[in-house]
Tab-separated table of C-alpha atoms in Angstrom:
chain	number	residue	atom	x	y	z
A	83	MET	CA	5.041	7.281	31.441
A	84	GLU	CA	4.252	5.776	34.848
A	85	ILE	CA	1.190	3.896	36.070
A	86	ASP	CA	0.076	2.011	39.176
A	87	GLY	CA	2.067	3.900	41.759
A	88	GLY	CA	5.111	4.666	39.677
A	89	GLU	CA	5.766	1.410	37.777
A	90	PRO	CA	7.033	2.234	34.264
A	91	MET	CA	4.699	1.233	31.442
A	92	ASN	CA	6.596	-0.820	28.840
A	93	ALA	CA	6.545	0.185	25.180
A	94	TYR	CA	4.306	-2.729	24.171
A	95	ALA	CA	1.574	-1.887	26.694
A	96	GLU	CA	1.788	1.825	25.898
A	97	LEU	CA	1.505	1.185	22.155
A	98	VAL	CA	-1.562	-1.012	22.692
A	99	ARG	CA	-3.150	1.780	24.722
A	100	GLU	CA	-2.360	4.427	22.089
A	101	LEU	CA	-3.663	2.271	19.233
A	102	LYS	CA	-6.930	1.616	21.059
A	103	SER	CA	-7.307	5.353	21.525
A	104	LEU	CA	-6.541	6.141	17.876
A	105	ARG	CA	-9.149	3.725	16.492
A	106	LYS	CA	-11.980	5.800	17.990
A	107	GLY	CA	-13.951	8.247	15.873
A	108	ARG	CA	-12.427	8.773	12.432
A	109	GLY	CA	-9.226	6.849	13.128
A	110	VAL	CA	-6.284	8.209	11.131
A	111	LEU	CA	-8.612	10.833	9.619
A	112	ALA	CA	-9.335	12.404	13.014
A	113	GLY	CA	-8.991	16.143	13.412
A	114	ARG	CA	-5.935	17.363	15.320
A	115	ILE	CA	-4.200	14.110	14.429
A	116	GLY	CA	-1.017	15.335	16.102
A	117	ASP	CA	-2.767	15.228	19.472
A	118	ARG	CA	-4.192	11.755	18.779
A	119	VAL	CA	-0.866	10.085	18.030
A	120	GLY	CA	0.967	9.342	21.265
A	121	PRO	CA	4.747	9.315	21.776
A	122	THR	CA	5.168	5.539	21.417
A	123	LEU	CA	3.140	5.434	18.203
A	124	ARG	CA	5.103	8.432	16.901
A	125	ALA	CA	8.362	6.569	17.462
A	126	THR	CA	6.952	3.427	15.841
A	127	CYS	CA	5.849	5.329	12.739
A	128	GLY	CA	8.826	7.667	12.403
A	129	VAL	CA	6.741	10.795	13.099
A	130	THR	CA	8.916	13.803	13.917
A	131	GLU	CA	8.163	17.004	15.806
A	132	GLY	CA	7.989	19.131	12.678
A	133	ASP	CA	5.648	16.872	10.672
A	134	GLU	CA	2.468	18.491	9.357
A	135	PRO	CA	-0.892	16.694	9.902
A	136	GLY	CA	-0.853	15.246	6.386
A	137	ALA	CA	2.594	13.753	6.908
A	138	ILE	CA	1.522	12.283	10.259
A	139	ARG	CA	-1.500	10.606	8.652
A	140	ARG	CA	0.614	9.187	5.827
A	141	LYS	CA	3.315	7.846	8.123
A	142	VAL	CA	0.908	6.277	10.614
A	143	SER	CA	-1.293	4.782	7.875
A	144	ALA	CA	1.663	3.355	5.968
A	145	ARG	CA	3.303	1.873	9.064
A	146	LEU	CA	0.106	0.253	10.332
A	147	ALA	CA	-0.665	-1.092	6.850
A	148	GLU	CA	2.873	-2.464	6.621
A	149	LEU	CA	2.584	-4.243	9.976
A	150	ALA	CA	-0.930	-5.469	9.179
A	151	GLY	CA	0.419	-6.990	5.979
A	152	ARG	CA	2.228	-9.564	8.130
A	153	LEU	CA	-1.009	-10.696	9.796
A	154	PRO	CA	-3.615	-13.260	8.655
A	155	ALA	CA	-6.244	-11.929	6.258
A	156	ASP	CA	-8.990	-11.465	8.866
A	157	LEU	CA	-6.737	-9.516	11.243
A	158	ARG	CA	-5.359	-7.452	8.367
A	159	LEU	CA	-8.878	-6.441	7.303
A	160	ALA	CA	-9.812	-5.703	10.921
A	161	THR	CA	-6.792	-3.370	11.204
A	162	LEU	CA	-7.430	-1.489	7.958
A	163	ALA	CA	-11.083	-1.013	8.886
A	164	ALA	CA	-10.569	-0.065	12.536
A	165	PHE	CA	-8.140	2.758	11.765
A	166	ALA	CA	-9.956	3.925	8.579
A	167	ILE	CA	-7.012	3.005	6.349
A	168	ASP	CA	-9.038	0.943	3.839
A	169	ASP	CA	-10.376	3.111	0.996
A	170	ASP	CA	-13.992	2.061	1.594
A	171	ALA	CA	-13.897	2.023	5.392
A	172	ARG	CA	-12.382	5.511	5.540
A	173	GLN	CA	-15.724	6.899	4.312
A	174	LEU	CA	-17.344	5.869	7.626
A	175	PRO	CA	-16.949	8.465	10.411
A	176	LEU	CA	-17.426	6.214	13.461
A	177	TYR	CA	-15.495	3.198	14.721
A	178	GLN	CA	-18.705	1.228	15.237
A	179	ASP	CA	-19.679	1.879	11.603
A	180	ARG	CA	-16.359	0.512	10.398
A	181	VAL	CA	-16.787	-2.533	12.634
A	182	HIS	CA	-20.166	-3.239	11.006
A	183	TRP	CA	-18.606	-2.724	7.553
A	184	ALA	CA	-15.878	-5.252	8.345
A	185	ALA	CA	-18.456	-7.643	9.812
A	186	VAL	CA	-20.250	-7.749	6.459
A	187	ARG	CA	-16.994	-8.250	4.569
A	188	MET	CA	-15.874	-11.047	6.919
A	189	ASP	CA	-19.340	-12.606	7.299
A	190	ARG	CA	-19.042	-12.352	11.078
A	191	ASP	CA	-21.038	-10.566	13.752
A	192	PRO	CA	-19.738	-7.194	15.059
A	193	ARG	CA	-18.727	-8.627	18.433
A	194	THR	CA	-16.413	-11.075	16.681
A	195	VAL	CA	-14.897	-8.254	14.631
A	196	ARG	CA	-14.254	-6.205	17.783
A	197	ARG	CA	-12.364	-9.159	19.223
A	198	ARG	CA	-10.407	-9.427	15.962
A	199	VAL	CA	-9.482	-5.748	16.210
A	200	ASP	CA	-8.223	-6.189	19.784
A	201	GLU	CA	-6.253	-9.251	18.706
A	202	ALA	CA	-4.812	-7.383	15.729
A	203	ILE	CA	-3.747	-4.437	17.912
A	204	ASN	CA	-1.882	-6.777	20.247
A	205	HIS	CA	-0.067	-8.341	17.288
A	206	LEU	CA	0.755	-4.930	15.791
A	207	ALA	CA	2.348	-3.874	19.068
A	208	GLU	CA	4.350	-7.118	19.209
A	209	LEU	CA	5.603	-6.669	15.637
A	210	ALA	CA	6.551	-3.048	16.308
A	211	ALA	CA	8.398	-4.051	19.483
A	212	ASP	CA	10.368	-6.643	17.511
A	213	ALA	CA	11.573	-4.068	14.955
A	214	PRO	CA	15.343	-3.503	15.014
A	215	ARG	CA	16.230	-0.753	17.481
A	216	ASP	CA	18.918	0.729	15.268
A	217	GLN	CA	16.685	1.065	12.191
A	218	PRO	CA	13.937	3.724	12.403
A	219	PRO	CA	10.558	2.570	11.018
A	220	GLY	CA	9.993	3.360	7.349
A	221	ARG	CA	13.688	3.834	6.641
A	222	ALA	CA	14.572	0.385	5.352
A	223	GLY	CA	16.396	1.174	2.132
A	224	GLY	CA	16.183	4.932	2.713
A	225	TRP	CA	13.067	5.829	0.676
A	226	ARG	CA	9.313	5.465	0.260
A	227	THR	CA	7.005	5.775	-2.741
A	228	THR	CA	4.488	8.602	-2.495
A	229	GLY	CA	2.968	7.954	-5.921
A	230	LEU	CA	3.209	5.333	-8.664
A	231	HIS	CA	1.158	5.971	-11.825
A	232	ALA	CA	1.161	3.015	-14.236
A	233	VAL	CA	-0.439	2.425	-17.623
A	234	LEU	CA	-0.623	-0.935	-19.405
A	235	THR	CA	-1.634	-0.878	-23.078
A	236	LEU	CA	-2.856	-4.132	-24.591
A	237	ASP	CA	-4.540	-2.825	-27.767
A	238	ARG	CA	-1.414	-3.050	-29.902
A	239	PRO	CA	0.826	-5.861	-31.166
A	240	ARG	CA	3.322	-5.465	-28.325
A	241	PRO	CA	2.160	-4.648	-24.783
A	242	GLU	CA	3.768	-1.777	-22.949
A	243	VAL	CA	3.848	-0.642	-19.324
A	244	ILE	CA	4.756	2.963	-18.568
A	245	GLU	CA	5.347	3.952	-14.950
A	246	ARG	CA	5.799	7.372	-13.340
A	247	HIS	CA	7.237	7.261	-9.830
A	248	GLN	CA	7.677	9.796	-7.098
A	249	VAL	CA	9.800	8.710	-4.148
A	250	VAL	CA	10.904	10.599	-1.031
A	251	ALA	CA	14.264	9.995	0.625
A	252	ASP	CA	14.153	8.965	4.292
A	253	GLY	CA	17.804	9.877	4.801
A	254	ASP	CA	20.484	12.028	3.183
A	255	GLY	CA	22.391	10.736	0.193
A	256	LEU	CA	19.883	8.516	-1.628
A	257	ARG	CA	21.793	7.588	-4.806
A	258	GLU	CA	20.091	4.543	-6.366
A	259	LEU	CA	16.876	2.536	-6.373
A	260	PRO	CA	16.056	-1.047	-7.331
A	261	LEU	CA	13.999	-1.187	-10.523
A	262	THR	CA	11.411	-3.949	-10.164
A	263	PRO	CA	8.957	-4.610	-13.024
A	264	PRO	CA	5.393	-5.668	-12.203
A	265	LEU	CA	4.374	-9.302	-12.420
A	266	PRO	CA	4.278	-11.354	-14.583
A	267	LEU	CA	7.024	-9.479	-16.442
A	268	ASP	CA	10.382	-11.250	-16.380
A	269	ARG	CA	13.440	-9.016	-16.254
A	270	SER	CA	15.579	-11.544	-18.164
A	271	ASP	CA	13.925	-10.865	-21.529
A	272	LEU	CA	12.381	-7.465	-20.841
A	273	ASP	CA	13.045	-4.272	-22.784
A	274	ALA	CA	13.374	-1.721	-19.946
A	275	ARG	CA	14.034	1.956	-20.697
A	276	VAL	CA	14.347	4.970	-18.415
A	277	LEU	CA	12.322	7.872	-19.803
A	278	TYR	CA	13.644	10.432	-17.322
A	279	GLY	CA	15.061	10.736	-13.833
A	280	GLY	CA	18.152	8.514	-13.913
A	281	THR	CA	20.187	5.927	-15.760
A	282	LEU	CA	19.828	2.164	-15.779
A	283	ALA	CA	22.611	-0.045	-14.437
A	284	GLY	CA	21.333	-3.615	-14.574
A	285	PRO	CA	18.374	-3.878	-12.149
A	286	THR	CA	19.268	-0.546	-10.509
A	287	LEU	CA	18.225	3.030	-11.273
A	288	VAL	CA	21.150	5.379	-10.617
A	289	LEU	CA	19.901	8.868	-9.714
A	290	PRO	CA	21.395	11.976	-11.365
A	291	VAL	CA	22.339	13.529	-7.997
A	292	PRO	CA	22.062	12.325	-4.378
A	293	VAL	CA	18.667	13.143	-2.857
A	294	ARG	CA	18.487	14.755	0.589
A	295	GLU	CA	16.237	13.562	3.393
A	296	GLY	CA	12.604	14.578	2.934
A	297	HIS	CA	13.127	15.616	-0.691
A	298	PRO	CA	11.238	13.977	-3.582
A	299	HIS	CA	12.602	12.514	-6.789
A	300	ASP	CA	10.586	11.752	-9.933
A	301	PHE	CA	11.432	9.209	-12.594
A	302	ALA	CA	9.669	7.282	-15.334
A	303	VAL	CA	10.345	3.911	-16.958
A	304	ARG	CA	8.910	1.879	-19.816
A	305	PHE	CA	8.724	-1.911	-19.884
A	306	ARG	CA	8.082	-3.923	-23.049
A	307	PRO	CA	7.843	-7.726	-22.946
A	308	PRO	CA	8.959	-9.633	-26.047
A	309	THR	CA	5.502	-11.048	-26.856
A	310	ALA	CA	1.839	-10.358	-26.143
A	311	ASP	CA	1.552	-13.661	-24.282
A	312	ALA	CA	3.763	-12.263	-21.504
A	313	MET	CA	0.801	-10.132	-20.352
A	314	ARG	CA	-1.855	-12.751	-20.882
A	315	SER	CA	-4.018	-12.554	-17.772
A	316	HIS	CA	-2.852	-10.140	-15.044
A	317	LEU	CA	-0.722	-7.203	-13.933
A	318	VAL	CA	0.328	-7.169	-10.274
A	319	TYR	CA	2.495	-4.916	-8.110
A	320	VAL	CA	4.073	-6.262	-4.910
A	321	PRO	CA	5.749	-3.298	-3.152
A	322	ARG	CA	8.870	-3.934	-1.096
A	323	HIS	CA	8.672	-0.545	0.620
A	324	PRO	CA	5.738	1.560	1.839
A	325	CYS	CA	3.714	3.013	-1.025
A	326	ASP	CA	1.108	5.729	-0.507
A	327	LEU	CA	-0.634	5.484	-3.886
A	328	LEU	CA	-0.800	3.178	-6.898
A	329	ASP	CA	-2.833	4.692	-9.749
A	330	LEU	CA	-3.261	1.958	-12.366
A	331	ARG	CA	-4.848	2.097	-15.812
A	332	VAL	CA	-5.194	-0.813	-18.224
A	333	ARG	CA	-6.279	-0.207	-21.813
A	334	PHE	CA	-7.664	-3.367	-23.409
A	335	GLY	CA	-9.264	-1.630	-26.388
A	336	ARG	CA	-12.942	-1.303	-27.288
A	337	THR	CA	-13.097	-4.439	-29.438
A	338	THR	CA	-10.742	-6.628	-27.405
A	339	ALA	CA	-11.871	-5.964	-23.825
A	340	PRO	CA	-12.238	-9.158	-21.768
A	341	PRO	CA	-15.714	-10.165	-20.513
A	342	ARG	CA	-14.672	-10.031	-16.852
A	343	VAL	CA	-12.054	-8.112	-14.869
A	344	TRP	CA	-11.147	-8.308	-11.176
A	345	ALA	CA	-9.259	-5.856	-8.941
A	346	LEU	CA	-6.675	-7.347	-6.569
A	347	HIS	CA	-6.365	-5.350	-3.347
A	348	GLY	CA	-3.797	-6.663	-0.874
A	349	ALA	CA	-3.874	-10.250	-2.163
A	350	ASP	CA	-1.759	-12.961	-0.567
A	351	ARG	CA	-1.018	-14.617	-3.919
A	352	HIS	CA	1.236	-12.870	-6.420
A	353	ASP	CA	0.384	-14.933	-9.518
A	354	GLY	CA	-2.922	-13.212	-10.257
A	355	ALA	CA	-4.939	-16.246	-9.149
A	356	HIS	CA	-6.543	-14.484	-6.170
A	357	PRO	CA	-10.343	-14.132	-6.671
A	358	GLY	CA	-10.349	-10.348	-6.308
A	359	ARG	CA	-13.324	-8.017	-6.708
A	360	ARG	CA	-15.257	-7.724	-9.990
A	361	TYR	CA	-14.487	-4.439	-11.732
A	362	PRO	CA	-16.215	-2.808	-14.728
A	363	VAL	CA	-14.591	-1.976	-18.070
A	364	ASP	CA	-15.645	1.414	-19.477
A	365	GLN	CA	-16.799	2.158	-23.012
A	366	ALA	CA	-13.250	2.926	-24.136
A	367	GLY	CA	-12.176	-0.582	-23.140
A	368	GLU	CA	-10.244	0.636	-20.088
A	369	VAL	CA	-10.149	0.156	-16.320
A	370	HIS	CA	-8.824	2.687	-13.836
A	371	LEU	CA	-8.005	1.648	-10.259
A	372	ARG	CA	-6.493	3.477	-7.297
A	373	PHE	CA	-4.914	1.746	-4.303
A	374	ARG	CA	-3.793	3.666	-1.224
A	375	HIS	CA	-1.483	2.752	1.634
A	376	LEU	CA	-0.129	-0.416	0.010
A	377	ALA	CA	1.319	-2.930	2.441
A	378	PRO	CA	4.753	-4.293	1.494
A	379	GLY	CA	4.658	-7.940	0.439
A	380	LEU	CA	1.015	-7.971	-0.690
A	381	ALA	CA	-0.261	-7.904	-4.278
A	382	TYR	CA	-2.198	-5.040	-5.873
A	383	GLY	CA	-3.376	-4.904	-9.461
A	384	VAL	CA	-5.811	-6.407	-11.915
A	385	ARG	CA	-6.555	-9.743	-13.563
A	386	TRP	CA	-8.877	-10.551	-16.429
A	387	GLU	CA	-10.581	-13.479	-18.078
A	388	VAL	CA	-8.621	-14.966	-20.946
């Protein structure tokens, strides 16, 4: 693209312009999303010519959430609100509504939040420009998680975590995946079993056959710590790769449910000490949380009062 009498617009400036255009209206939920995502943003997010609208939304949301995860908390929130990536903010159809929503969350006036959004967009463009040229976005490690369904049971003598994963290969020949238990589980004394979808070789899941680019693979694992104390106060996931959905259930039991429970959504601390948001326990003694567009390096999960 050329501007100002034929001077080429650099990728940073073009990405800033495209991001400011995308934040308008419904953000990543806009109709005709393919027309709203410009060529520089497409390259940044790994969007290809044949991608359907749903795939474009997922790729753009995941990439922006990943980049925002490297920013300070206020700029991260401003990003997730501006582009309608946050689960609550995505319910608001207008950019100005999401700005007001973020203003309440940040205890700032809307003008300050607008400045934060502009600042965040500049940083996002800088981070994207610094990405390695020979490694397409979203392809670090060759896969992404489209769904992780996890259940923690605490109403029995020995806790148990069962996970069902669906991953999609970002390149041909995906053959193995790192198997990382949630915190605070310690792999050194953990009973880890593959229920289906591969075989365990140390901390690695070896897939039955190589997976081709764009194809999904499902697997399930079970983790059992040696004692109940190992799951005393929290369960936290810190994704290393983009993750579209974490569906998490914790069963405390009707008679042993804790008095207070908090949901951790994109926390900076991984030890469960982040304040979080108060969350109700139902009459069965369970909580059910869903997190979307998880940013790599941040913590998602639940903690409870001991």
